[in-house]
Amino acid sequence: MESLTAFLARVQPPLTPALVVRRTALMANLAAMQAACDAGGVRLRAHGKMHKCSRLGRAQVAGGAVGLCCQTVGEAEAYVAGGIADVLVTAPVPPWGWPRLAALAGATRVAGVMDSPAQAAAASAAAVAAGVVIDAFVDVDPGMGRAGVAPGDAAALVAVIKGLPGLNWAGIQAYCGHHQHLLPAERAAAHAAWTDQLRGLLADLRRAGLNPGQITGGGTGTAAMDLAAGVYTELQAGSYALMDVEYGDLGDLPFQPALFLAASVVSARHASHVTCDAGHKALHPNGPPPRVLVPAGSQYRPAGDEHGAIIPPGGAAEGGLVWLQPGHVDPTIALHDALFVADEDGRLERWPIDARRSSQ
Amino acid sequence: MESLTAFLARVQPPLTPALVVRRTALMANLAAMQAACDAGGVRLRAHGKMHKCSRLGRAQVAGGAVGLCCQTVGEAEAYVAGGIADVLVTAPVPPWGWPRLAALAGATRVAGVMDSPAQAAAASAAAVAAGVVIDAFVDVDPGMGRAGVAPGDAAALVAVIKGLPGLNWAGIQAYCGHHQHLLPAERAAAHAAWTDQLRGLLADLRRAGLNPGQITGGGTGTAAMDLAAGVYTELQAGSYALMDVEYGDLGDLPFQPALFLAASVVSARHASHVTCDAGHKALHPNGPPPRVLVPAGSQYRPAGDEHGAIIPPGGAAEGGLVWLQPGHVDPTIALHDALFVADEDGRLERWPIDARRSSQ
């Protein structure tokens, strides 16, 4: 593939700041992850929380993904409307959300996770009222302390779910968010420790006559280990498709940077820096700072909500473009409404970021 | 006004996380700022970058604001479509933006700022091509180093603007973003020093026979001083309408907290904390942390993009609501699509956050 800089030089977005996807890199990433999953005999359930774009999700399913994950009810609704036939909501569903998910089920396979009998009861009531079945995963906490039952409490919740109408116990979810961005050596150690625990939990469940259909979890950072562990039946990776500074800097992930932000130089009155039109409302500050790709060698510093400094100017002239790689892709995409997907010749296609949070 | 906690207890948003506006507080803030401007003989041009809601902007204009400010071309387009007849874009306009602003001018009064002859030329060309006149402000840098000419360079740019077709030199903009959140004593000193410089600049311009129509600038933090300074003819304050932790904690601003975020408790498996469904995609991390209002005495810590920890639980139960005040209102609103405006009895009205960045 031609150099990134030569490619970017041919891209002229219609407006700025603009999120631009290098189509060849995206498609390579999609193919690479699908191939790895296929080789490992593991289903890919790409995580749509990252890209929030049903067009991209459909490409993942067309390539072999069994469906999408999402984090919110709004995302699930948008993905179903956007043609995805199988969605798993991986974050806990608030009470208002179960009736809305139940309304999606039927032609679409809808699954959610739970970590308490009350959540299971709410899901059951919604499913019964809608005359559908919701697939229910027991969410197991791998030590993040955020959501999920302790491994020792999983069997009891499985029993509750199996006793409720409208629910089908689909399996176990375990998502190790706290492992995804560890450096390779630490990541391997943490992954191994947790996977041993997970194997133990599964053995306990099977001894009790409870056989989980799917073991769903994992992510971009731990994907290689997830696929080799022989435990997960379904991988939930998301960021691999587009990548960002945070994942790229781990150094060992076999995916290409595919997402870039173009900004215009809007003020150039200082020798030390120029000002571009990308600030806190275009580049989410969570994670490492964005990396400046063009001009090479310069740094970016936010200068408010709609401004950023490029230091030094490095040849960036007023009216021209600068290019950055976002620090953390997921929350940055949540600030935007469109991805501009660019072919190698610079031709652009607009993909709406349509899987927005519920707002009504 | 009844206590905030008693009011919030009556509000049941249809979904979470949800931005909820206390209507009585909002209307009181709008009235208070308009009255202060009227008393000071200064026009209020409320800044729409903060709320991004044309419904709220219309309320400001109905109350006496001369129009709105905005930061982006997309906001200007949305505000004009939403019925605002007079918009000033206060951030520099990138080259692609001038033709789009020119397309708005005509029935709508459209104004922009500039800090270079090249920007003036781009604006002029766009205005001529569209057969309209764009009001052009010279943006003066009060020492932020972000955009704007040095005061000594203002006259030369005025001359350029006056020499170009399609532009009407409307005046001077000076926005002291770096003063807005200073504590009162520092804020007063910084404001006084800059205002002296601004008076000097205006005297120089008048001596040269250049009489600016409007001197536009200021903000919520410096509003009282801006109105008393006898220099600004137009105040650009925005945050006063809804407020946030960052402005509220300055301690001396006469506006009430009016914007709150409701989140659901989605997991409650620990004695130390509960998990709610508000994370980095609902509460922008720029600025101070969000303040937990309900349960009183607890702290909020983000736990990812769609999760947050409430520490300690303080009585917050699974399935219930927690209430927070956002740390910094502007970028938080940019993550959402709706404001739910609540009457004192808890009745809700949905106002779309429609002034989004251009995405096509």
XYZ file of C-alpha atoms in Angstrom:
720
model
C 0.000 0.000 0.000
C 1.165 3.479 -0.879
C 2.354 5.698 1.914
C -0.272 7.231 4.135
C 0.961 10.756 3.464
C 0.717 10.367 -0.301
C -2.809 9.046 0.086
C -3.912 11.833 2.419
C -2.562 14.431 0.001
C -5.233 13.331 -2.486
C -8.154 13.605 -0.051
C -10.194 16.813 -0.037
C -13.089 16.515 2.386
C -16.088 18.800 1.673
C -15.936 20.292 5.164
C -13.836 20.242 8.303
C -13.277 18.859 10.792
C -14.009 15.578 9.018
C -13.451 11.941 9.955
C -11.970 10.189 6.941
C -11.665 6.431 6.593
C -9.071 4.872 4.286
C -11.221 2.247 2.619
C -8.379 -0.089 1.709
C -7.113 -0.100 5.287
C -10.608 -0.642 6.688
C -11.291 -3.554 4.354
C -7.900 -5.073 5.140
C -8.632 -4.848 8.867
C -12.061 -6.399 8.448
C -10.633 -9.259 6.412
C -7.749 -9.826 8.787
C -9.941 -10.098 11.873
C -12.514 -12.300 10.117
C -9.752 -14.588 8.871
C -8.259 -14.862 12.342
C -11.642 -15.735 13.812
C -12.336 -18.272 11.084
C -8.949 -19.884 11.636
C -9.640 -20.055 15.355
C -13.121 -21.465 14.912
C -14.563 -18.492 16.789
C -17.541 -16.378 15.696
C -16.872 -12.696 15.144
C -19.509 -10.406 16.637
C -17.957 -7.083 15.766
C -18.583 -4.337 18.288
C -20.636 -1.544 16.799
C -20.114 0.758 19.804
C -16.890 1.891 18.190
C -18.000 2.951 14.710
C -21.729 3.595 15.338
C -22.227 3.182 11.569
C -24.715 0.667 10.223
C -23.064 0.780 6.795
C -19.802 -0.366 8.310
C -21.633 -2.946 10.390
C -23.256 -4.382 7.289
C -19.813 -4.709 5.719
C -18.675 -6.679 8.756
C -21.668 -9.001 8.542
C -21.225 -9.392 4.787
C -17.651 -10.455 5.504
C -18.754 -13.169 7.898
C -19.503 -11.572 11.266
C -22.493 -13.286 12.912
C -23.952 -9.952 13.942
C -22.978 -6.892 15.944
C -22.507 -5.984 19.537
C -23.621 -2.606 20.771
C -23.648 -0.842 24.098
C -26.899 1.080 24.056
C -30.537 0.529 23.216
C -30.348 3.370 20.692
C -27.496 1.654 18.907
C -29.452 -1.596 18.802
C -32.478 0.172 17.344
C -30.366 1.917 14.717
C -28.511 -1.240 13.750
C -31.728 -3.187 13.353
C -33.188 -0.364 11.278
C -29.934 -0.384 9.314
C -30.297 -4.036 8.374
C -28.414 -5.943 11.072
C -30.346 -9.100 11.921
C -28.555 -10.160 15.112
C -27.565 -7.766 17.909
C -26.167 -8.276 21.399
C -26.297 -5.379 23.836
C -23.148 -5.860 25.914
C -23.708 -3.137 28.517
C -26.409 -3.445 31.183
C -29.848 -2.374 29.980
C -31.663 0.190 32.118
C -35.306 -0.514 32.984
C -36.724 1.701 30.205
C -34.669 -0.233 27.665
C -36.048 -3.774 27.892
C -39.447 -3.002 26.326
C -37.675 -1.248 23.466
C -35.336 -4.190 22.892
C -38.275 -6.560 23.059
C -39.946 -4.503 20.339
C -36.956 -5.253 18.105
C -36.980 -8.985 18.658
C -38.814 -11.304 16.312
C -37.388 -10.988 12.835
C -34.223 -9.782 14.532
C -32.376 -11.823 17.104
C -31.913 -9.601 20.145
C -29.715 -10.488 23.085
C -28.792 -8.696 26.258
C -26.684 -9.250 29.346
C -27.669 -9.214 32.993
C -26.067 -9.406 36.398
C -29.056 -9.512 38.743
C -32.409 -11.242 39.166
C -34.131 -7.864 38.933
C -32.679 -7.256 35.496
C -33.699 -10.751 34.417
C -37.220 -10.113 35.669
C -37.426 -6.818 33.803
C -36.216 -8.452 30.600
C -38.654 -11.328 31.048
C -41.621 -9.032 31.617
C -40.779 -7.034 28.518
C -40.356 -10.140 26.396
C -43.644 -11.635 27.561
C -45.505 -8.374 26.960
C -44.126 -8.245 23.415
C -44.691 -11.932 22.751
C -41.029 -12.561 21.948
C -37.993 -14.357 23.353
C -34.903 -12.403 24.341
C -31.579 -14.206 24.463
C -30.040 -13.596 27.885
C -26.357 -13.771 28.762
C -25.070 -13.827 32.304
C -22.475 -11.081 32.524
C -19.478 -12.156 34.586
C -17.158 -9.579 36.145
C -13.519 -10.352 35.334
C -12.388 -7.982 38.072
C -13.262 -4.593 36.599
C -15.845 -3.990 39.322
C -18.100 -2.223 36.855
C -20.839 -4.738 36.008
C -21.316 -8.471 36.089
C -21.674 -11.134 38.749
C -18.730 -12.614 40.578
C -17.917 -15.949 38.930
C -19.237 -17.829 41.941
C -22.647 -16.197 41.566
C -23.130 -17.082 37.914
C -24.886 -20.407 38.414
C -27.572 -18.886 40.610
C -28.391 -16.249 38.012
C -28.492 -18.876 35.275
C -31.097 -20.698 37.337
C -33.171 -17.541 37.683
C -33.038 -16.886 33.945
C -33.978 -20.468 33.090
C -37.009 -20.138 35.349
C -38.372 -16.982 33.725
C -40.684 -16.856 30.702
C -39.626 -14.978 27.601
C -35.902 -15.526 28.140
C -33.546 -18.023 26.589
C -30.314 -18.497 28.506
C -27.782 -17.985 25.727
C -24.520 -18.193 27.607
C -21.870 -16.219 29.426
C -20.359 -12.805 28.671
C -17.002 -11.775 30.071
C -15.471 -8.529 28.813
C -12.016 -7.568 30.039
C -12.008 -3.870 29.278
C -9.180 -3.379 31.731
C -6.904 -5.696 29.746
C -7.341 -4.257 26.277
C -4.762 -1.492 26.463
C -2.146 -3.199 28.618
C 1.295 -3.574 27.086
C 1.984 -7.010 25.651
C 3.696 -8.690 28.599
C 1.217 -7.472 31.204
C -1.665 -8.160 28.857
C -0.619 -11.760 28.387
C -0.286 -12.348 32.107
C -3.623 -10.752 32.969
C -5.357 -12.601 30.162
C -3.962 -15.942 31.227
C -4.999 -15.424 34.819
C -8.537 -14.470 33.929
C -8.924 -17.203 31.322
C -8.008 -19.813 33.927
C -10.760 -18.429 36.159
C -13.195 -18.473 33.275
C -12.356 -22.100 32.450
C -12.996 -22.936 36.086
C -16.362 -21.201 36.028
C -17.390 -23.020 32.875
C -16.347 -26.350 34.330
C -18.445 -25.618 37.432
C -21.456 -24.743 35.293
C -21.139 -27.896 33.218
C -20.788 -30.052 36.316
C -24.080 -28.547 37.442
C -25.667 -29.523 34.163
C -25.662 -25.951 32.858
C -24.128 -25.793 29.382
C -23.675 -22.268 28.038
C -24.432 -21.958 24.343
C -21.977 -19.133 23.709
C -19.052 -17.677 25.605
C -18.857 -14.117 24.303
C -16.220 -11.535 25.090
C -12.757 -10.346 24.229
C -11.600 -7.289 22.361
C -9.117 -5.851 19.901
C -6.244 -5.739 22.379
C -6.602 -9.324 23.547
C -7.956 -10.762 20.293
C -5.038 -13.031 19.461
C -5.074 -14.524 22.947
C -8.882 -14.738 22.990
C -8.826 -16.725 19.770
C -6.121 -19.064 21.035
C -7.591 -19.615 24.487
C -10.087 -22.244 23.429
C -12.717 -20.708 25.702
C -14.495 -17.941 23.825
C -16.936 -19.001 21.118
C -17.557 -15.410 20.054
C -15.196 -12.413 19.853
C -16.544 -8.917 20.469
C -13.712 -6.838 19.027
C -14.532 -3.373 17.674
C -11.608 -0.979 17.398
C -9.599 -3.213 15.063
C -11.642 -1.942 12.144
C -10.436 1.666 12.349
C -7.723 1.746 15.053
C -6.452 4.826 16.920
C -3.311 6.134 18.613
C -4.073 4.272 21.839
C -4.308 0.843 20.218
C -1.646 1.506 17.591
C 0.902 2.423 20.225
C 0.627 -1.007 21.865
C 2.853 -2.041 18.995
C 1.733 -5.621 18.512
C -1.683 -5.466 16.896
C -1.908 -6.589 13.249
C -4.286 -3.841 12.108
C -3.667 -0.699 10.088
C -4.592 2.839 11.014
C -7.750 3.508 9.004
C -9.356 6.562 10.613
C -8.070 10.093 10.268
C -9.325 13.551 11.089
C -8.908 16.372 8.611
C -8.953 19.905 9.970
C -8.529 23.268 8.276
C -5.891 25.764 9.275
C -8.066 28.738 10.178
C -5.541 31.141 11.674
C -1.819 31.452 11.094
C -0.627 34.551 12.872
C 2.220 33.113 14.917
C 5.607 31.620 14.089
C 5.222 29.064 16.854
C 1.953 27.452 15.775
C -1.111 27.576 13.567
C -4.709 27.122 14.695
C -6.958 24.479 13.160
C -10.718 23.978 13.509
C -10.605 20.793 15.577
C -11.027 21.038 19.330
C -12.789 19.208 22.163
C -15.975 18.814 20.134
C -14.131 17.023 17.309
C -11.379 15.067 19.105
C -12.523 13.547 22.397
C -9.830 14.100 25.029
C -10.141 10.653 26.650
C -7.029 8.615 25.966
C -3.706 9.741 24.541
C -3.504 12.972 22.548
C -4.226 12.827 18.831
C -1.147 12.320 16.671
C -0.401 14.827 13.931
C 0.316 13.008 10.657
C 0.466 16.063 8.414
C 2.522 18.142 8.996
C 4.916 15.430 10.122
C 6.733 16.165 13.348
C 4.207 18.614 14.791
C 2.160 18.221 17.944
C -1.507 18.939 18.551
C -2.877 20.718 21.586
C -6.581 21.459 22.011
C -7.363 25.155 22.211
C -11.021 25.042 23.178
C -14.065 23.304 21.790
C -13.584 24.187 18.114
C -9.892 25.115 17.920
C -6.584 23.281 18.178
C -2.955 24.340 17.946
C -0.494 22.667 15.555
C 2.981 23.156 16.983
C 5.134 24.062 15.057
C 3.342 24.964 11.834
C 5.650 22.670 9.867
C 4.566 24.129 6.558
C 0.844 24.027 7.309
C -0.551 27.153 5.707
C -3.714 29.117 6.360
C -6.555 27.593 4.396
C -4.817 24.241 4.087
C -5.508 20.925 5.772
C -3.833 19.192 8.650
C -4.335 15.502 9.338
C -4.454 13.763 12.702
C -5.077 10.274 14.026
C -7.576 10.348 16.908
C -6.304 9.297 20.320
C -9.314 7.127 21.202
C -11.667 6.251 18.378
C -14.905 5.360 20.188
C -15.756 8.617 21.966
C -14.347 10.677 19.090
C -16.790 9.053 16.671
C -19.598 9.803 19.133
C -18.954 13.529 18.505
C -19.485 13.209 14.743
C -22.338 12.535 12.322
C -20.498 11.123 9.323
C -17.517 9.113 8.157
C -16.066 10.042 4.787
C -14.752 6.826 3.278
C -11.944 7.520 0.835
C -10.710 5.404 -2.030
C -7.029 5.513 -2.940
C -7.732 8.068 -5.672
C -9.308 10.386 -3.094
C -12.943 9.828 -4.080
C -15.169 10.127 -1.001
C -18.345 8.358 0.059
C -20.320 9.596 3.057
C -21.389 6.959 5.596
C -23.739 8.315 8.269
C -22.812 7.728 11.898
C -26.382 6.662 12.487
C -26.219 4.478 15.590
C -26.673 7.347 17.997
C -27.789 7.116 21.607
C -31.578 7.069 22.096
C -32.905 10.606 22.326
C -36.625 9.903 22.172
C -37.937 28.253 44.057
C -38.353 24.829 45.594
C -35.241 22.853 46.355
C -33.474 21.257 43.464
C -33.642 17.791 44.998
C -37.415 17.955 45.466
C -37.787 19.055 41.853
C -35.524 16.327 40.480
C -37.448 13.681 42.426
C -40.478 14.464 40.236
C -38.619 14.119 36.926
C -38.769 10.774 35.123
C -36.982 11.023 31.786
C -38.086 8.513 29.127
C -34.530 7.240 28.698
C -31.047 7.614 30.128
C -28.621 9.179 30.092
C -30.717 12.279 29.546
C -29.941 15.995 29.697
C -32.731 17.667 31.642
C -33.276 21.415 31.782
C -35.161 23.013 34.684
C -37.381 25.390 32.761
C -37.893 27.862 35.581
C -34.140 28.174 36.121
C -33.471 28.537 32.407
C -36.089 31.268 32.016
C -34.784 33.067 35.091
C -31.257 32.997 33.663
C -32.426 34.280 30.306
C -34.350 37.101 31.937
C -31.503 38.010 34.273
C -28.932 38.319 31.500
C -31.283 40.208 29.202
C -32.145 42.635 32.017
C -28.473 43.202 32.783
C -27.724 43.910 29.142
C -30.709 46.242 28.835
C -29.635 48.105 31.954
C -26.124 48.463 30.570
C -27.323 49.584 27.148
C -25.549 46.619 25.539
C -27.025 44.251 22.946
C -27.209 40.589 23.926
C -26.089 38.216 21.179
C -26.419 34.957 23.081
C -23.870 32.322 22.138
C -25.528 29.320 20.574
C -22.326 27.233 20.622
C -23.224 26.248 24.158
C -26.772 24.913 23.830
C -26.815 24.035 20.091
C -30.628 24.199 20.292
C -32.594 26.447 17.975
C -35.641 26.277 20.257
C -33.601 27.722 23.101
C -32.087 30.280 20.769
C -35.550 31.405 19.697
C -36.457 31.885 23.344
C -33.397 34.112 23.759
C -34.333 36.191 20.733
C -37.953 36.393 21.865
C -36.650 37.771 25.173
C -34.695 40.520 23.481
C -31.427 39.065 22.173
C -30.502 40.652 18.827
C -29.544 37.298 17.389
C -27.198 34.436 18.125
C -23.515 33.766 17.940
C -22.290 30.403 16.810
C -18.919 28.819 16.245
C -19.441 26.676 13.168
C -20.995 26.927 9.743
C -23.218 23.971 10.581
C -24.553 25.780 13.629
C -25.245 28.868 11.540
C -27.139 26.812 8.970
C -29.182 25.063 11.642
C -29.989 28.296 13.471
C -31.135 29.977 10.284
C -33.240 26.943 9.410
C -34.570 27.093 12.974
C -35.800 30.648 12.604
C -32.927 32.825 13.808
C -32.667 35.875 11.567
C -29.287 37.250 12.638
C -26.192 35.094 13.200
C -22.558 35.900 13.879
C -19.986 33.143 13.453
C -17.386 33.942 16.089
C -14.747 31.347 15.203
C -12.681 31.623 12.016
C -14.423 30.250 8.952
C -12.496 27.684 6.893
C -12.389 28.201 3.107
C -15.223 25.750 2.381
C -17.461 27.664 4.795
C -17.739 31.089 3.198
C -19.873 30.000 0.215
C -22.211 28.226 2.607
C -22.527 31.276 4.838
C -23.092 33.452 1.787
C -25.927 31.127 0.800
C -27.604 31.947 4.121
C -27.311 35.705 3.774
C -30.137 37.744 2.297
C -33.245 37.312 4.377
C -30.885 36.445 7.231
C -28.164 38.771 8.417
C -24.957 36.756 8.424
C -21.723 37.952 9.941
C -18.305 36.411 10.333
C -14.919 37.284 11.770
C -11.544 37.387 10.119
C -7.904 37.889 10.994
C -6.178 37.904 7.608
C -6.522 39.430 4.136
C -6.846 35.922 2.678
C -9.899 35.228 4.810
C -11.392 38.576 3.827
C -10.787 37.769 0.165
C -12.433 34.361 0.513
C -15.440 35.905 2.218
C -15.661 38.602 -0.412
C -15.509 36.157 -3.293
C -18.249 34.050 -1.753
C -20.459 37.048 -1.107
C -20.051 38.386 -4.634
C -20.769 34.982 -6.156
C -23.966 34.740 -4.110
C -24.993 38.326 -4.743
C -25.112 39.163 -1.038
C -23.289 41.255 1.554
C -21.592 39.567 4.513
C -20.959 41.609 7.647
C -17.292 41.287 8.513
C -15.754 41.774 11.941
C -12.040 42.116 12.513
C -11.148 39.558 15.168
C -8.618 40.973 17.648
C -6.488 38.655 19.776
C -6.641 39.650 23.435
C -3.574 37.521 24.179
C -4.967 33.997 23.796
C -2.736 33.360 20.761
C -5.464 31.308 19.123
C -6.982 33.578 16.466
C -7.233 37.261 15.766
C -4.883 40.045 14.746
C -2.641 41.819 17.188
C -4.341 45.101 18.121
C -1.746 47.058 16.139
C -2.659 45.174 12.967
C -6.388 45.815 13.135
C -6.458 49.022 11.129
C -4.717 47.458 8.160
C -7.224 44.620 8.011
C -10.111 47.076 8.300
C -8.715 48.824 5.238
C -8.555 45.553 3.321
C -12.154 44.704 4.215
C -13.412 48.141 3.247
C -11.726 47.723 -0.117
C -13.378 44.421 -0.979
C -16.767 43.965 -2.659
C -19.482 41.984 -0.893
C -18.264 42.823 2.606
C -19.531 45.387 5.070
C -17.060 46.211 7.835
C -19.264 45.694 10.894
C -16.812 46.244 13.709
C -14.398 44.560 16.054
C -14.634 41.232 17.896
C -12.547 40.524 20.969
C -13.278 37.310 22.890
C -11.347 36.683 26.099
C -11.849 32.950 26.456
C -8.864 32.789 28.806
C -10.557 35.147 31.280
C -13.938 33.474 31.594
C -13.064 30.920 34.246
C -10.576 32.922 36.287
C -11.436 33.441 39.935
C -12.967 36.845 40.681
C -9.859 38.797 41.683
C -7.691 37.558 38.807
C -10.603 37.911 36.426
C -11.104 41.558 37.331
C -7.419 42.382 36.906
C -7.106 40.589 33.567
C -10.316 42.152 32.305
C -9.222 45.651 33.265
C -5.858 45.277 31.586
C -7.345 44.010 28.345
C -10.165 46.542 28.301
C -7.623 49.361 28.539
C -5.856 47.918 25.513
C -9.152 47.631 23.677
C -10.048 51.245 24.438
C -6.665 52.247 23.059
C -7.238 50.280 19.895
C -10.653 51.839 19.366
C -9.231 55.317 19.912
C -6.548 54.622 17.323
C -9.158 53.404 14.845
C -11.359 56.448 15.354
C -8.381 58.794 14.976
C -7.798 57.121 11.629
C -11.393 57.797 10.656
C -12.417 54.167 11.121
C -15.528 53.941 13.295
C -16.509 50.389 14.214
C -20.254 49.803 14.209
C -20.218 47.135 16.898
C -17.705 45.991 19.474
C -18.716 42.390 20.125
C -17.278 40.027 22.718
C -17.371 39.059 26.352
C -18.797 35.993 28.019
C -20.618 34.595 30.990
C -17.642 34.821 33.331
C -16.797 38.438 32.555
C -20.350 39.582 31.775
C -20.761 42.004 34.675
C -17.464 43.676 33.864
C -18.143 43.635 30.115
C -21.434 45.441 30.677
C -19.830 48.025 32.956
C -16.765 48.666 30.824
C -18.448 51.036 28.424
C -16.622 49.462 25.480
C -18.600 46.483 24.269
C -21.795 47.209 22.347
C -22.711 43.528 22.160
C -22.264 40.694 24.686
C -21.672 37.151 23.435
C -22.410 35.190 26.616
C -23.660 31.627 26.276
C -23.202 29.421 29.330
C -25.277 31.649 31.633
C -28.430 30.076 30.254
C -27.746 26.571 31.612
C -24.587 26.841 33.755
C -22.297 23.970 34.796
C -19.950 22.987 37.633
C -17.058 24.969 36.171
C -18.930 28.288 36.034
C -20.955 27.661 39.195
C -17.838 27.072 41.243
C -16.511 30.551 40.455
C -18.970 31.573 43.121
C -19.896 35.047 41.914
C -22.121 34.555 38.881
C -25.813 35.455 39.317
C -27.196 32.484 37.364
C -28.825 29.282 38.553
C -27.856 25.748 37.656
C -30.388 24.743 34.996
C -28.893 21.685 33.279
C -28.732 18.222 34.805
C -27.928 14.753 33.615
C -30.085 11.811 34.659
C -28.512 8.382 34.549
C -29.866 4.960 35.486
C -28.209 2.704 38.021
C -27.541 -0.364 35.885
C -25.429 -2.496 38.192
C -25.279 -2.585 41.987
C -23.093 -5.475 42.993
C -20.653 -3.730 45.285
C -20.905 -2.074 48.674
C -18.448 0.626 47.617
C -20.246 1.946 44.535
C -22.975 1.484 41.973
C -22.598 1.744 38.202
C -24.700 4.141 36.149
C -25.103 4.397 32.384
C -23.276 7.684 31.912
C -19.648 7.634 30.777
C -17.357 9.491 28.391
C -19.983 9.549 25.649
C -22.520 11.303 27.900
C -20.366 13.541 30.131
C -17.469 15.173 28.299
C -14.342 14.953 30.468
C -13.061 18.461 29.638
C -13.279 20.678 32.698
C -13.959 19.708 36.291
C -15.646 16.386 37.066
C -19.436 16.268 37.079
C -21.000 16.856 40.473
C -23.378 14.255 41.876
C -26.576 15.919 43.109
C -28.522 12.747 43.865
C -27.420 10.875 45.899
C -26.058 13.796 47.861
C -22.495 13.379 49.040
C -21.394 10.844 46.441
C -18.707 11.285 43.797
C -18.789 10.349 40.131
C -15.931 8.642 38.286
C -16.178 7.669 34.642
C -15.848 3.930 34.032
C -15.610 3.856 30.258
C -17.673 5.298 27.451
C -21.129 4.246 28.695
C -20.551 3.574 32.394
C -19.798 5.638 35.469
C -19.265 4.832 39.130
C -21.260 6.523 41.903
C -19.167 6.347 45.091
C -20.574 5.496 47.611
C -24.008 4.298 46.528
C -25.668 6.601 49.036
C -29.013 4.918 48.693
C -28.973 4.790 44.904
C -30.607 1.499 44.023
C -30.424 -0.647 40.907
C -32.996 0.564 38.422
C -33.201 3.994 39.997
C -31.907 7.350 38.804
C -28.885 9.362 39.783
C -28.574 13.050 38.944
C -25.423 14.962 38.086
C -24.491 18.464 37.025
C -22.132 18.400 34.024
C -18.616 19.727 34.564
C -18.479 21.722 31.308
C -21.767 22.264 29.501
C -20.656 23.030 25.920
C -18.842 19.829 24.924
C -21.255 17.714 26.984
C -24.211 19.031 24.972
C -22.272 18.225 21.782
C -22.509 14.521 22.751
C -26.313 14.576 22.942
C -29.270 14.915 20.588
C -31.961 16.291 22.876
C -32.674 18.432 25.903
C -35.634 17.406 28.037
C -37.081 20.612 29.424
C -38.889 19.974 32.696
C -41.619 21.998 34.324
C -41.804 22.103 38.127
C -44.422 19.329 38.094
C -42.039 17.072 36.182
C -43.728 17.324 32.791
C -41.114 17.055 30.031
C -40.804 18.667 26.619
C -38.158 17.459 24.190
C -36.069 20.156 22.485
C -33.808 18.796 19.746
C -30.104 19.642 19.915
C -30.283 20.488 16.249
C -27.362 22.869 15.681
C -24.878 20.119 14.938
C -21.577 20.480 13.133
C -21.814 20.293 9.327
C -21.615 16.684 8.183
C -22.530 17.130 4.524
